[in-house]
Tab-separated table of C-alpha atoms in Angstrom:
chain	number	residue	atom	x	y	z
A	1	MET	CA	64.143	-98.144	-69.238
A	2	LYS	CA	64.574	-101.886	-68.684
A	3	LYS	CA	65.331	-102.351	-72.373
A	4	LEU	CA	68.054	-99.707	-72.182
A	5	ILE	CA	69.519	-101.234	-69.049
A	6	TYR	CA	69.851	-104.605	-70.745
A	7	LEU	CA	71.583	-103.097	-73.792
A	8	PHE	CA	74.692	-103.187	-71.631
A	9	TRP	CA	75.358	-105.344	-68.601
A	10	ALA	CA	73.850	-104.320	-65.265
A	11	LEU	CA	75.518	-101.494	-63.392
A	12	SER	CA	76.972	-102.146	-59.958
A	13	SER	CA	74.213	-102.055	-57.343
A	14	THR	CA	76.538	-100.282	-54.915
A	15	ALA	CA	77.035	-97.200	-57.092
A	16	ALA	CA	75.460	-93.938	-56.034
A	17	TRP	CA	72.172	-92.954	-57.679
A	18	ALA	CA	73.691	-89.847	-59.302
A	19	GLN	CA	76.549	-91.832	-60.781
A	20	ASN	CA	74.116	-94.445	-62.099
A	21	THR	CA	72.093	-91.676	-63.741
A	22	MET	CA	75.209	-90.317	-65.467
A	23	MET	CA	76.214	-93.791	-66.638
A	24	GLN	CA	72.683	-94.470	-67.871
A	25	ASN	CA	72.771	-91.209	-69.824
A	26	THR	CA	76.021	-92.322	-71.456
A	27	LYS	CA	74.439	-95.658	-72.370
A	28	ASP	CA	71.389	-93.850	-73.734
A	29	ALA	CA	73.667	-91.679	-75.879
A	30	LEU	CA	75.402	-94.711	-77.330
A	31	ASN	CA	72.121	-96.520	-77.918
A	32	ALA	CA	70.432	-93.486	-79.423
A	33	GLY	CA	73.222	-92.929	-81.897
A	34	GLY	CA	74.845	-89.890	-80.337
A	35	LEU	CA	78.186	-91.678	-80.110
A	36	LYS	CA	77.639	-94.052	-82.964
A	37	ILE	CA	79.964	-94.009	-85.953
A	38	GLY	CA	78.261	-96.958	-87.558
A	39	GLN	CA	77.872	-100.681	-87.594
A	40	HIS	CA	81.400	-102.047	-87.826
A	41	ASN	CA	82.339	-104.896	-90.117
A	42	SER	CA	85.259	-106.459	-88.262
A	43	THR	CA	86.280	-108.459	-91.337
A	44	MET	CA	86.999	-105.364	-93.404
A	45	LEU	CA	90.325	-103.564	-93.415
A	46	TYR	CA	89.524	-100.038	-94.481
A	47	GLY	CA	91.719	-98.551	-97.194
A	48	PHE	CA	92.567	-101.893	-98.800
A	49	ASP	CA	90.786	-103.968	-101.421
A	50	THR	CA	90.673	-107.359	-99.711
A	51	ARG	CA	88.370	-109.109	-102.205
A	52	THR	CA	91.251	-111.212	-103.533
A	53	SER	CA	93.421	-110.959	-100.425
A	54	GLU	CA	93.520	-112.294	-96.909
A	55	VAL	CA	94.226	-110.208	-93.846
A	56	LEU	CA	96.950	-111.960	-91.885
A	57	GLY	CA	97.112	-110.829	-88.268
A	58	SER	CA	94.781	-108.654	-86.236
A	59	TYR	CA	94.393	-104.897	-86.014
A	60	TYR	CA	92.768	-105.213	-82.568
A	61	LEU	CA	94.591	-104.557	-79.331
A	62	ASP	CA	92.961	-107.808	-78.204
A	63	GLN	CA	91.019	-109.940	-80.665
A	64	ASP	CA	88.601	-111.170	-77.976
A	65	TRP	CA	85.751	-109.203	-76.460
A	66	THR	CA	86.838	-108.074	-72.998
A	67	LEU	CA	84.799	-106.937	-69.998
A	68	ALA	CA	85.698	-103.355	-69.148
A	69	THR	CA	84.927	-100.109	-67.396
A	70	VAL	CA	85.220	-97.170	-69.797
A	71	ARG	CA	85.728	-93.567	-68.671
A	72	PHE	CA	84.935	-90.823	-71.145
A	73	TYR	CA	86.241	-87.287	-71.372
A	74	SER	CA	83.662	-85.005	-69.793
A	75	LYS	CA	81.688	-83.762	-72.748
A	76	THR	CA	78.115	-82.740	-73.433
A	77	ILE	CA	76.689	-83.972	-76.713
A	78	SER	CA	73.398	-83.818	-78.531
A	79	THR	CA	71.500	-87.010	-79.357
A	80	PRO	CA	68.053	-87.726	-80.807
A	81	LYS	CA	66.898	-88.072	-77.196
A	82	GLY	CA	68.322	-84.726	-76.086
A	83	THR	CA	71.544	-83.406	-74.575
A	84	VAL	CA	73.553	-85.740	-72.334
A	85	LYS	CA	76.873	-85.533	-70.517
A	86	LEU	CA	79.308	-88.363	-71.053
A	87	ASP	CA	80.676	-89.993	-67.921
A	88	SER	CA	81.452	-93.716	-67.774
A	89	LEU	CA	80.208	-97.205	-68.513
A	90	ALA	CA	80.773	-100.286	-66.385
A	91	ASP	CA	80.571	-103.995	-67.191
A	92	VAL	CA	80.587	-103.592	-70.960
A	93	GLN	CA	82.320	-105.737	-73.573
A	94	ILE	CA	84.788	-103.866	-75.778
A	95	ARG	CA	87.498	-104.285	-78.394
A	96	VAL	CA	89.990	-101.622	-79.463
A	97	ASN	CA	90.646	-101.211	-83.184
A	98	LEU	CA	94.198	-99.860	-83.396
A	99	GLN	CA	93.986	-98.972	-87.066
A	100	GLY	CA	91.369	-96.278	-86.659
A	101	ASN	CA	91.569	-95.686	-82.886
A	102	ASP	CA	87.979	-96.883	-82.519
A	103	ILE	CA	86.398	-98.672	-79.574
A	104	GLU	CA	83.783	-101.283	-80.390
A	105	PHE	CA	80.978	-102.099	-77.955
A	106	ASN	CA	79.350	-105.529	-78.142
A	107	THR	CA	75.633	-104.982	-77.560
A	108	PRO	CA	72.524	-107.119	-78.141
A	109	GLU	CA	71.704	-104.744	-81.012
A	110	GLY	CA	75.036	-105.380	-82.704
A	111	VAL	CA	78.505	-103.888	-82.635
A	112	LYS	CA	78.554	-100.134	-82.064
A	113	VAL	CA	81.658	-98.050	-82.573
A	114	ILE	CA	82.871	-94.789	-81.060
A	115	SER	CA	86.018	-92.762	-81.570
A	116	GLY	CA	88.789	-93.540	-79.107
A	117	ALA	CA	89.362	-89.775	-78.867
A	118	LEU	CA	86.255	-89.609	-76.650
A	119	VAL	CA	87.724	-92.061	-74.126
A	120	LYS	CA	90.064	-90.915	-71.350
A	121	SER	CA	90.828	-94.380	-69.989
A	122	PHE	CA	89.489	-97.891	-69.635
A	123	THR	CA	90.195	-100.883	-67.415
A	124	THR	CA	89.802	-104.449	-68.654
A	125	TYR	CA	89.027	-107.532	-66.597
A	126	LYS	CA	89.811	-111.121	-67.523
A	127	GLN	CA	89.331	-114.213	-65.444
A	128	ASN	CA	92.459	-115.251	-63.515
A	129	GLN	CA	94.284	-112.095	-64.611
A	130	LEU	CA	94.972	-108.784	-62.914
A	131	PRO	CA	92.979	-105.826	-64.296
A	132	LYS	CA	94.751	-103.766	-66.959
A	133	THR	CA	94.358	-100.000	-67.176
A	134	TYR	CA	94.847	-98.045	-70.384
A	135	LEU	CA	95.272	-94.271	-70.693
A	136	SER	CA	94.629	-92.189	-73.775
A	137	THR	CA	97.808	-91.013	-75.467
A	138	LEU	CA	96.047	-87.633	-75.590
A	139	GLU	CA	96.678	-87.362	-71.841
A	140	PHE	CA	100.356	-86.794	-72.611
A	141	VAL	CA	102.520	-84.574	-74.792
A	142	ASP	CA	104.552	-86.377	-77.448
A	143	ASN	CA	107.053	-83.834	-78.743
A	144	TYR	CA	108.800	-86.382	-80.953
A	145	ASP	CA	105.683	-87.837	-82.610
A	146	LYS	CA	106.504	-91.416	-81.603
A	147	THR	CA	102.839	-92.264	-81.088
A	148	LYS	CA	99.504	-91.559	-82.715
A	149	PRO	CA	96.108	-91.182	-80.990
A	150	SER	CA	95.639	-94.504	-79.213
A	151	PHE	CA	96.159	-95.879	-75.703
A	152	PHE	CA	99.058	-96.633	-73.364
A	153	GLU	CA	98.821	-99.609	-71.055
A	154	LEU	CA	99.703	-98.334	-67.588
A	155	LEU	CA	102.286	-100.871	-66.397
A	156	VAL	CA	103.349	-98.835	-63.347
A	157	ASP	CA	101.665	-95.712	-61.985
A	158	GLY	CA	103.392	-92.988	-60.008
A	159	LYS	CA	105.642	-89.977	-60.448
A	160	VAL	CA	107.436	-91.709	-63.322
A	161	LYS	CA	104.980	-93.996	-65.074
A	162	LEU	CA	105.967	-97.021	-67.106
A	163	LEU	CA	103.761	-97.177	-70.191
A	164	GLU	CA	103.427	-99.626	-73.055
A	165	TYR	CA	102.310	-98.515	-76.499
A	166	THR	CA	101.182	-100.950	-79.171
A	167	LYS	CA	102.210	-99.843	-82.649
A	168	ILE	CA	100.427	-101.464	-85.555
A	169	ASN	CA	102.350	-102.125	-88.758
A	170	ILE	CA	100.491	-102.876	-91.993
A	171	GLN	CA	102.322	-104.397	-94.934
A	172	LYS	CA	100.423	-103.880	-98.176
A	173	PRO	CA	100.120	-106.602	-100.816
A	174	ASP	CA	103.162	-106.592	-103.110
A	175	TYR	CA	102.049	-109.194	-105.622
A	176	VAL	CA	103.249	-108.621	-109.186
A	177	GLU	CA	101.008	-110.608	-111.525
A	178	ALA	CA	103.326	-110.387	-114.512
A	179	PHE	CA	106.080	-112.211	-112.615
A	180	ASN	CA	103.862	-114.137	-110.182
A	181	THR	CA	105.944	-112.867	-107.274
A	182	GLY	CA	105.164	-111.300	-103.929
A	183	SER	CA	102.087	-111.671	-101.754
A	184	ARG	CA	98.434	-110.820	-102.302
A	185	ASP	CA	97.834	-110.662	-98.568
A	186	VAL	CA	97.705	-107.745	-96.147
A	187	LYS	CA	100.028	-108.522	-93.239
A	188	ILE	CA	99.445	-106.938	-89.845
A	189	THR	CA	101.990	-107.057	-87.043
A	190	LYS	CA	102.045	-105.362	-83.645
A	191	GLU	CA	105.105	-103.907	-81.985
A	192	ARG	CA	105.163	-103.235	-78.216
A	193	GLN	CA	107.104	-100.115	-77.240
A	194	LEU	CA	107.896	-98.874	-73.734
A	195	PHE	CA	107.568	-95.222	-72.706
A	196	PHE	CA	107.935	-93.189	-69.521
A	197	ASN	CA	106.689	-89.756	-68.577
A	198	GLN	CA	108.395	-86.584	-67.470
A	199	ASP	CA	105.442	-84.641	-66.100
A	200	LYS	CA	103.065	-84.532	-69.102
A	201	GLU	CA	105.642	-85.399	-71.755
A	202	VAL	CA	106.178	-89.014	-72.822
A	203	LEU	CA	109.516	-90.314	-74.025
A	204	LYS	CA	110.425	-93.647	-75.566
A	205	LEU	CA	112.403	-95.811	-73.176
A	206	SER	CA	115.720	-97.188	-74.399
A	207	LEU	CA	116.506	-100.469	-72.716
A	208	ASN	CA	119.892	-99.620	-71.289
A	209	LYS	CA	120.743	-98.867	-67.675
A	210	LYS	CA	121.786	-95.257	-68.255
A	211	ASP	CA	118.521	-94.267	-69.945
A	212	VAL	CA	116.358	-96.186	-67.474
A	213	LEU	CA	118.011	-94.366	-64.553
A	214	THR	CA	117.785	-90.922	-66.198
A	215	PRO	CA	114.238	-90.118	-64.960
A	216	MET	CA	115.131	-91.583	-61.533
A	217	GLU	CA	118.087	-89.285	-60.857
A	218	ASP	CA	116.725	-88.236	-57.445
A	219	LYS	CA	116.904	-91.874	-56.237
A	220	LYS	CA	119.646	-93.127	-58.534
A	221	SER	CA	121.853	-94.769	-55.873
A	222	ALA	CA	118.945	-96.546	-54.212
A	223	VAL	CA	117.619	-97.806	-57.555
A	224	GLU	CA	121.079	-99.009	-58.626
A	225	ASN	CA	121.419	-100.933	-55.352
A	226	PHE	CA	117.952	-102.430	-55.816
A	227	ILE	CA	118.854	-103.604	-59.335
A	228	LYS	CA	122.145	-105.112	-58.139
A	229	GLN	CA	120.761	-106.804	-55.024
A	230	ASN	CA	117.917	-108.420	-56.967
A	231	ASP	CA	119.953	-109.243	-60.089
A	232	LEU	CA	117.503	-107.393	-62.337
A	233	SER	CA	117.886	-106.649	-66.033
A	234	VAL	CA	116.625	-103.420	-67.602
A	235	LYS	CA	116.075	-105.365	-70.843
A	236	ASP	CA	113.445	-107.582	-69.207
A	237	LYS	CA	109.936	-106.089	-68.970
A	238	THR	CA	109.064	-107.945	-65.780
A	239	ASP	CA	112.247	-106.657	-64.122
A	240	LEU	CA	111.592	-103.137	-65.421
A	241	ILE	CA	108.177	-103.181	-63.771
A	242	GLN	CA	109.851	-104.053	-60.465
A	243	ILE	CA	112.394	-101.243	-60.920
A	244	PHE	CA	109.696	-98.634	-61.642
A	245	LYS	CA	107.584	-99.883	-58.733
A	246	PHE	CA	110.572	-99.575	-56.412
A	247	TYR	CA	111.285	-96.023	-57.582
A	248	ASN	CA	107.638	-95.061	-57.103
A	249	GLY	CA	107.588	-96.492	-53.565
A	250	GLN	CA	105.333	-99.440	-54.368
A	251	LEU	CA	107.695	-102.156	-53.064
């Protein structure tokens, strides 16, 4: 048991015994291989022959390992050690691979990888920064297919949430040997896109005043006055956060 406990960082001593048992079962499942996809080679970009190429950019949400609490969808799975119910993990180090929607766990036994489709949400913690919470895109309905299975950063919670989606763009090598033109490298860029919700549906947010106020129709006059009095711009993300917080009664 001690060996399993130290596979991930110690659980909070203030948690209830039942919750600790559930979290330990989740850790056991990951350690036993029930959630394991495989050992992940973070230098490989799957689907591309990179033997003569370099990968420029990162396909991680954050390149660094980050301390996090991970909450799984409630699901019972079979492992070599028996049947366990997924719950949550606290104080673990993770990275999110945007290309395959995988979550990597940094453990003393190496990097272990699970499908992001098993994760409902996670919260990351960095020194001198506020915690960041991410929600699975599967929690919402995307009728216009603007997103793929991944995670939204929850910028503002409430009736109308402000969400940020990170889209990964991969430019394939376009080198033409006969003419010695183009690039042999795979180029990865990330594009941040803002969304809001209408009940369970998510819609891409256009950064103009009319579209920003559309989901706030019930408080339109008050929000307009707030924007004017504070000289806020709907094109500025920091100002948008203030606008959504005001609408949701958080200011």
